[in-house]
Coordinates of C-alpha atoms in Angstrom, one line a residue:
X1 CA -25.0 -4.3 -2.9
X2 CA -22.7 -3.5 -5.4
X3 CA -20.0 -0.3 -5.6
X4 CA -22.7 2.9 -6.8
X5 CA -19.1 4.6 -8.6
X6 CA -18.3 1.2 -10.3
X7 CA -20.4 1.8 -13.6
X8 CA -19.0 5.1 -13.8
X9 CA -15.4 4.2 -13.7
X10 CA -16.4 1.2 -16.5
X11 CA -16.2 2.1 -20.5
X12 CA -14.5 0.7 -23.5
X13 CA -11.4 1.5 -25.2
X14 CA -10.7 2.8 -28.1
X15 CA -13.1 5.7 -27.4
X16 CA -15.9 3.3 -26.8
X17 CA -15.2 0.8 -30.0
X18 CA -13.0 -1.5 -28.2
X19 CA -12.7 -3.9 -25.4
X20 CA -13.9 -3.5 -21.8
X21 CA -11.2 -1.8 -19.9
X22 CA -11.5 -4.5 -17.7
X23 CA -10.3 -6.9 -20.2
X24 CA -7.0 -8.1 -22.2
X25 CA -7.8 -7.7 -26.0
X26 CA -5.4 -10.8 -26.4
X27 CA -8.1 -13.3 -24.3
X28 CA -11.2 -14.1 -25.8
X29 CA -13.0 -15.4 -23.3
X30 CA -12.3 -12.4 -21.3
X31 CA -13.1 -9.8 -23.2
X32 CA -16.5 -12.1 -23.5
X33 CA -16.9 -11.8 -20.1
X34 CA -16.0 -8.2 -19.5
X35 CA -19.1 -7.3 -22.4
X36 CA -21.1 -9.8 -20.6
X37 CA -20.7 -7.9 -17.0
X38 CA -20.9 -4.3 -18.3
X39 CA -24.1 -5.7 -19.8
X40 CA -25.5 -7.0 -16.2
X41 CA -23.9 -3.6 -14.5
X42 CA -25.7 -1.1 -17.1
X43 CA -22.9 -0.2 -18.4
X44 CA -24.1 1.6 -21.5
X45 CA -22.9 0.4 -24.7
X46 CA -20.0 2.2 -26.1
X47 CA -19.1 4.3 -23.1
X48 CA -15.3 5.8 -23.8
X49 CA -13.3 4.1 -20.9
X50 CA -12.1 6.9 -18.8
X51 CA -8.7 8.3 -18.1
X52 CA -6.6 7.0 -15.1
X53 CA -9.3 4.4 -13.4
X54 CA -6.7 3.5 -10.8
X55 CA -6.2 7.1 -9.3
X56 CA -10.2 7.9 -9.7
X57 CA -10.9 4.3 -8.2
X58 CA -9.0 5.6 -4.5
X59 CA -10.6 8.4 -4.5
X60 CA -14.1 7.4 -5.1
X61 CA -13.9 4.0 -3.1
X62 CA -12.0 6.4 0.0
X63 CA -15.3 9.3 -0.6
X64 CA -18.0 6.1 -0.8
X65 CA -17.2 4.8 2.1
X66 CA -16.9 8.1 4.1
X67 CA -20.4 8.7 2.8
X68 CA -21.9 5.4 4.4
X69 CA -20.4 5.2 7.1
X70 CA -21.6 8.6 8.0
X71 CA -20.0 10.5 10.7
X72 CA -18.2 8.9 13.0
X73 CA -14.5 8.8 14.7
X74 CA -13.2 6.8 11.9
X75 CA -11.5 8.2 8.7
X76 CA -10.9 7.2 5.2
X77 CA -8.5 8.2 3.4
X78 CA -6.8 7.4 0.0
X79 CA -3.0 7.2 -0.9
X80 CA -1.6 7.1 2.7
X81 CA 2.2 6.1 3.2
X82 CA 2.4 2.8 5.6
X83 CA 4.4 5.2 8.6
X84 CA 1.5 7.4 8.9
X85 CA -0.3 5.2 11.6
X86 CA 1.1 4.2 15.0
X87 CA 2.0 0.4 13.9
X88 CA 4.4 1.6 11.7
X89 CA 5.9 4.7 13.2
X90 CA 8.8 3.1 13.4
X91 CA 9.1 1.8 9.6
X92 CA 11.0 4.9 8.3
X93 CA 12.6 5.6 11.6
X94 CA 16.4 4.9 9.7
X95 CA 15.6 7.3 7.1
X96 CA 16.4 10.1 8.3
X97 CA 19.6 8.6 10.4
X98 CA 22.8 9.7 8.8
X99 CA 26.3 8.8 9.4
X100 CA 28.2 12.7 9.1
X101 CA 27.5 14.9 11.8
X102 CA 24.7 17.4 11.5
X103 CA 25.7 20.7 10.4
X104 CA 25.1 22.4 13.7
X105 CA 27.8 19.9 15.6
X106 CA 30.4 20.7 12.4
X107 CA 29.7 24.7 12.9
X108 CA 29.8 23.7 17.1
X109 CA 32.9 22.5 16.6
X110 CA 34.7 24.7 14.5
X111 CA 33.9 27.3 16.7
X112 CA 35.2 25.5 19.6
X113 CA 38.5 25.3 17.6
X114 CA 38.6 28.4 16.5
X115 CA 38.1 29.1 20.2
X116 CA 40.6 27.3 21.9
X117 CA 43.6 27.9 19.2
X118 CA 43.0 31.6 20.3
X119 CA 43.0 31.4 23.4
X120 CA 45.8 28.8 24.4
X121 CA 48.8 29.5 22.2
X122 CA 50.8 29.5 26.1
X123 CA 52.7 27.8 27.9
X124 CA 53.6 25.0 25.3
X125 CA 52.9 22.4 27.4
X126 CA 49.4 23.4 27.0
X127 CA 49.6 24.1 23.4
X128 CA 50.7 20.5 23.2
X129 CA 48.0 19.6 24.9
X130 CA 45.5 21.6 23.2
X131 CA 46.2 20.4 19.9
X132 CA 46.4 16.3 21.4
X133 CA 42.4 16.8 22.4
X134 CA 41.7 18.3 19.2
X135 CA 43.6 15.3 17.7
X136 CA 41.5 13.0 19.7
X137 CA 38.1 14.9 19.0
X138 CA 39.1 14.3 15.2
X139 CA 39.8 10.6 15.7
X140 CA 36.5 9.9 17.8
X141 CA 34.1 11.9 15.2
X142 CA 36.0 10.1 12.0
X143 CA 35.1 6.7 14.5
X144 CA 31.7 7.1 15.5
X145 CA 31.0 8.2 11.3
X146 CA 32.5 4.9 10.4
X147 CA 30.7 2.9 12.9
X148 CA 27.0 4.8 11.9
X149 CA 27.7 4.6 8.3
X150 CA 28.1 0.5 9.0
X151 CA 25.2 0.3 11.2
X152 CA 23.0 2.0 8.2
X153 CA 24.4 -0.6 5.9
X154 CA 23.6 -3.2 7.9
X155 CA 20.3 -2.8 8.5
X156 CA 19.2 -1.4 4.9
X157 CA 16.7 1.2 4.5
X158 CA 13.1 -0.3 4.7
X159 CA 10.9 0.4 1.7
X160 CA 7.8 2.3 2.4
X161 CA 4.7 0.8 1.5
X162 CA 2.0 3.3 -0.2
X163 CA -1.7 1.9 0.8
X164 CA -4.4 2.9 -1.8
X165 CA -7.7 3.5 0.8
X166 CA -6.7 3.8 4.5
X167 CA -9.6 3.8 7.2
X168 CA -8.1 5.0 10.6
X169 CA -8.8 6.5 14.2
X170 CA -7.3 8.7 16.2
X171 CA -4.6 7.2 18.7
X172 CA -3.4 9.0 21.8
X173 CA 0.2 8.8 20.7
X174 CA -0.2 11.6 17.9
X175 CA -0.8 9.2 14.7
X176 CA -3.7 7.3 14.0
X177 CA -4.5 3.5 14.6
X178 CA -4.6 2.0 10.9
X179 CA -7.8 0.1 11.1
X180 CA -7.5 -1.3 7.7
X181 CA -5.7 -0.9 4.6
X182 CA -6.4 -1.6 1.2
X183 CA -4.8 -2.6 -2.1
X184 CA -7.2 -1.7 -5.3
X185 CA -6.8 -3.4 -8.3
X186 CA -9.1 -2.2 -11.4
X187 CA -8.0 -5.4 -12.9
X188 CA -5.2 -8.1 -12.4
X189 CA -2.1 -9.2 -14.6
X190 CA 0.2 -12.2 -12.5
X191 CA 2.9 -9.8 -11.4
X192 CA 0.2 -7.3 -9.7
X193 CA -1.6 -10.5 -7.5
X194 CA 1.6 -11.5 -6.8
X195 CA 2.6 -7.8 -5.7
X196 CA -0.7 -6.9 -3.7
X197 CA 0.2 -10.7 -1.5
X198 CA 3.6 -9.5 -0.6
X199 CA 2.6 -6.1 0.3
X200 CA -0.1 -7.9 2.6
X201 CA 2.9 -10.2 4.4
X202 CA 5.1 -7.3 4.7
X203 CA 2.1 -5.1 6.6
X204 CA 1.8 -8.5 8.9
X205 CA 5.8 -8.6 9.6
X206 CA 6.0 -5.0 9.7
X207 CA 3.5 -4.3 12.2
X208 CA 3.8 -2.9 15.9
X209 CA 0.6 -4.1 17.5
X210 CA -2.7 -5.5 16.1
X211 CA -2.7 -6.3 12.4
X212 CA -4.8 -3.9 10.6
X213 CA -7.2 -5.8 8.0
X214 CA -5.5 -5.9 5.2
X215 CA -7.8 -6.7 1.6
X216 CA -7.6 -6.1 -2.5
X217 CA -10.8 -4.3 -3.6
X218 CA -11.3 -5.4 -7.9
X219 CA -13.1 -5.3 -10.8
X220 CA -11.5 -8.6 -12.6
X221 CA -13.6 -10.8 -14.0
X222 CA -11.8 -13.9 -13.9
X223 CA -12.3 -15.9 -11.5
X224 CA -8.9 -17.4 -11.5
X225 CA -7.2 -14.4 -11.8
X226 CA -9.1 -14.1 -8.4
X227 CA -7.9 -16.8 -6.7
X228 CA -4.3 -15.7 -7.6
X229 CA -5.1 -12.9 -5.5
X230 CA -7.1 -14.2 -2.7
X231 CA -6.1 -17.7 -2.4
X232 CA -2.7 -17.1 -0.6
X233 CA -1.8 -18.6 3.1
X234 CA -3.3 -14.8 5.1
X235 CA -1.2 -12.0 3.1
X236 CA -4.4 -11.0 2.1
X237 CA -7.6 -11.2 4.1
X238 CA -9.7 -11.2 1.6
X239 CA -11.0 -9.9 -1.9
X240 CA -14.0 -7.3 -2.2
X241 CA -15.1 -7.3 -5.6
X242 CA -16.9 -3.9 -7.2
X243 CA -20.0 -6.1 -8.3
X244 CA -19.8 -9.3 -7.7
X245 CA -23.7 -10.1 -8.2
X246 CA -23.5 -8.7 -11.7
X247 CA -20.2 -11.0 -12.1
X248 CA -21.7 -13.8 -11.2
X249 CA -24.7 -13.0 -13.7
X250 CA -22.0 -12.4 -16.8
X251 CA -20.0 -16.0 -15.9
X252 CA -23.0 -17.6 -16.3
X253 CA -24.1 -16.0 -19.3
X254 CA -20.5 -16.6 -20.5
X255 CA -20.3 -20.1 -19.9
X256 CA -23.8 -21.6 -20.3
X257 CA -23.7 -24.5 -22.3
X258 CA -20.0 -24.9 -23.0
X259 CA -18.9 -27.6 -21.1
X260 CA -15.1 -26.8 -21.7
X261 CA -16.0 -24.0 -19.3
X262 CA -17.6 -25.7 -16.6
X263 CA -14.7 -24.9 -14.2
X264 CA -15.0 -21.0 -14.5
X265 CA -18.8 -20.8 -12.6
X266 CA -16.9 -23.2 -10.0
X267 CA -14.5 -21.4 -9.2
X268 CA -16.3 -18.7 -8.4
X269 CA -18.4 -20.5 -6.3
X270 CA -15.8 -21.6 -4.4
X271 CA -14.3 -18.3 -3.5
X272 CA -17.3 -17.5 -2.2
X273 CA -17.9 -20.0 -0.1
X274 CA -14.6 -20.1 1.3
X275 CA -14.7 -16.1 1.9
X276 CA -12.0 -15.3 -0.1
X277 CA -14.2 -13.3 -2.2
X278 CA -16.5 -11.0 -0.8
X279 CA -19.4 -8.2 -1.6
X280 CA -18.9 -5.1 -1.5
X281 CA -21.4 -4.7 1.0
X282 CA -19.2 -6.7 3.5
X283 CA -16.6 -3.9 3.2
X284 CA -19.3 -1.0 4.0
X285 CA -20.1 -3.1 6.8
X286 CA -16.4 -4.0 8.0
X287 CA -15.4 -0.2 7.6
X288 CA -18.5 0.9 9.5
X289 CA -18.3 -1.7 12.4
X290 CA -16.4 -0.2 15.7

C-alpha cells in the first residue's frame, strides 16, 4: 500500500509547466519516468509542485504513521537530534565540557582571596605563607586548564546527527529507547546516497546498546539511483519507497520495447528481491510491530 500523503507532496515545476519535482530537467529518461509515475499515482496533470517537500515530507510521514499505528507506547516523531534517546546520551556528553573554570569557582575563589589577604596580614611568616598557597592554587588551576583544554582537543567534539522521523519508547533512564530512525530523501543526487550511508554507519559505531533500525524512506525513480542508496554493506537497512507499486507500473511503461533499457526493470527487480527496497506497507508494519 503505497504512502496516502505521497500524491499530495508530488507536482511539477515551473508552476505546473515543468518537470516532475521528482526529476532532474537535464536527464531525459528521468524526467520520462517521473511523468510516467505521477501518471500511475494520480497525480493530476499540471499540479504546481509544492514548497519545501523535504520539511512537509517529515512531518506528514512522522503524523501517518502515528495515525496507523494507533495508540500505543510508541512515538513518532520528526526532526529529533541523535542524543535525544538513551543510545546516544552520551554523544554530546563533551559539549558542554570546558577547559576555564566555571564562573562560580572564579567568584569562589576570589572571595576566598579576598578573604584570606584580610585576614592574615600577621606574623610574616604566615603572610609568607599565605601568599605561597595562593601561589600554588594559581599554578594548579592554570594546570588542570591546560590539561582539560588538551583532553578536548584530543578527543574532538562529535557531530550530532539530526534524524528526519524518529519512532521511540519510553526507557526507565529518563530518555527514550530509539526504536528506529529514519533518513528521508524526496529524491537522490550521488552526494545525498552517499551522505544518508554514512549517517547509517555512524548510528551503528555510535550506538550504546541495540542498534535501532536504521532506513531511507524516497520517492526516486531510478532504480540505480536506488541501489546507490540501499546497496551498501548494512549502513542502511533498507529503502522504503513512497509507491513503489505505481513505480514499478511507470518503469515498465518507460522502458517497454527499448531494449537499450532492458537493465532499468531489472534492477528494480532485484532490489526487491534482495530486500533492499521495500513497500511502504513494510514500514507501517515494522513501526507498528512491538
Amino acid at each position: 500500500m503505497p504512502a496516502a500523503f505521497a500524491v499530495d507532496l508530488c507536482g511539477f515545476r515551473d508552476g505546473g509547466t515543468g518537470a516532475p519535482n521528482t526529476s532532474d530537467v537535464s536527464e531525459k529518461l528521468l524526467v520520462e519516468l517521473g511523468r510516467a509515475l505521477f501518471a500511475a499515482m494520480g497525480v493530476p496533470p499540471g499540479q504546481p509542485a509544492p514548497n519545501g517537500v523535504d520539511k512537509q515530507m517529515s512531518r506528514r510521514l512522522a503524523d501517518d504513521l502515528g495515525r496507523q499505528i494507533g495508540a500505543t507506547d510508541l512515538e513518532v516523531q520528526a526532526e529529533q537530534a541523535l542524543d535525544a534517546f538513551t543510545q546516544y546520551r552520551h554523544v554530546s556528553a563533551i559539549k558542554g565540557f570546558r577547559a576555564e573554570p566555571t564562573r562560580e569557582v572564579t567568584t569562589a575563589l576570589t572571595k576566598l582571596r579576598t578573604f584570606v589577604t584580610r585576614r592574615i596580614t600577621t606574623p610574616p611568616r604566615d603572610v609568607t605563607r599565605r601568599d605561597e598557597l595562593l601561589e600554588a592554587l594559581d599554578t594548579a588551576m592554570t594546570a588542570e586548564t591546560v590539561l582539560r583544554r588538551q583532553v578536548i582537543d584530543d578527543l574532538g567534539e562529535e557531530s550530532l546527527l539530526n534524524l528526519d522521523v524518529t519512532a521511540s519508547r519510553a526507557h526507565p533512564g529518563g530518555k527514550r529507547h530509539l526504536e528506529a530512525g529514519l533518513s528521508l530523501k524526496w529524491s537522490l543526487r550521488t552526494d545525498r546516497a552517499r551522505d544518508c550511508r554514512s549517517q547509517g554507519g555512524k548510528m551503528a559505531s555510535l550506538r550504546r546498546g541495540m542498534t535501532p533500525h536504521f532506513a531511507a524512506v524516497t520517492m526516486e525513480p531510478r532504480p540505480y539511483m536506488l541501489r546507490l542508496l540501499g546497496g551498501g554493506s548494512g549502513e542502511v537497512d533498507c529503502v522504503y519507497h513512497l509507491d513503489l507499486p505505481s513505480l514499478t507500473t511507470a518503469i515498465e511503461t518507460v522502458t517497454a520495447g527499448n531494449p537499450r533499457r532492458k537493465k532499468t526493470p531489472e534492477q528494480l527487480r532485484r532490489l526487491v528481491d534482495q530486500r533492499r527496497l521495500r513497500y511502504y506497507d513494510e514500514l507501517v508494519t515494522y513501526i507498528g510491530t512491538p
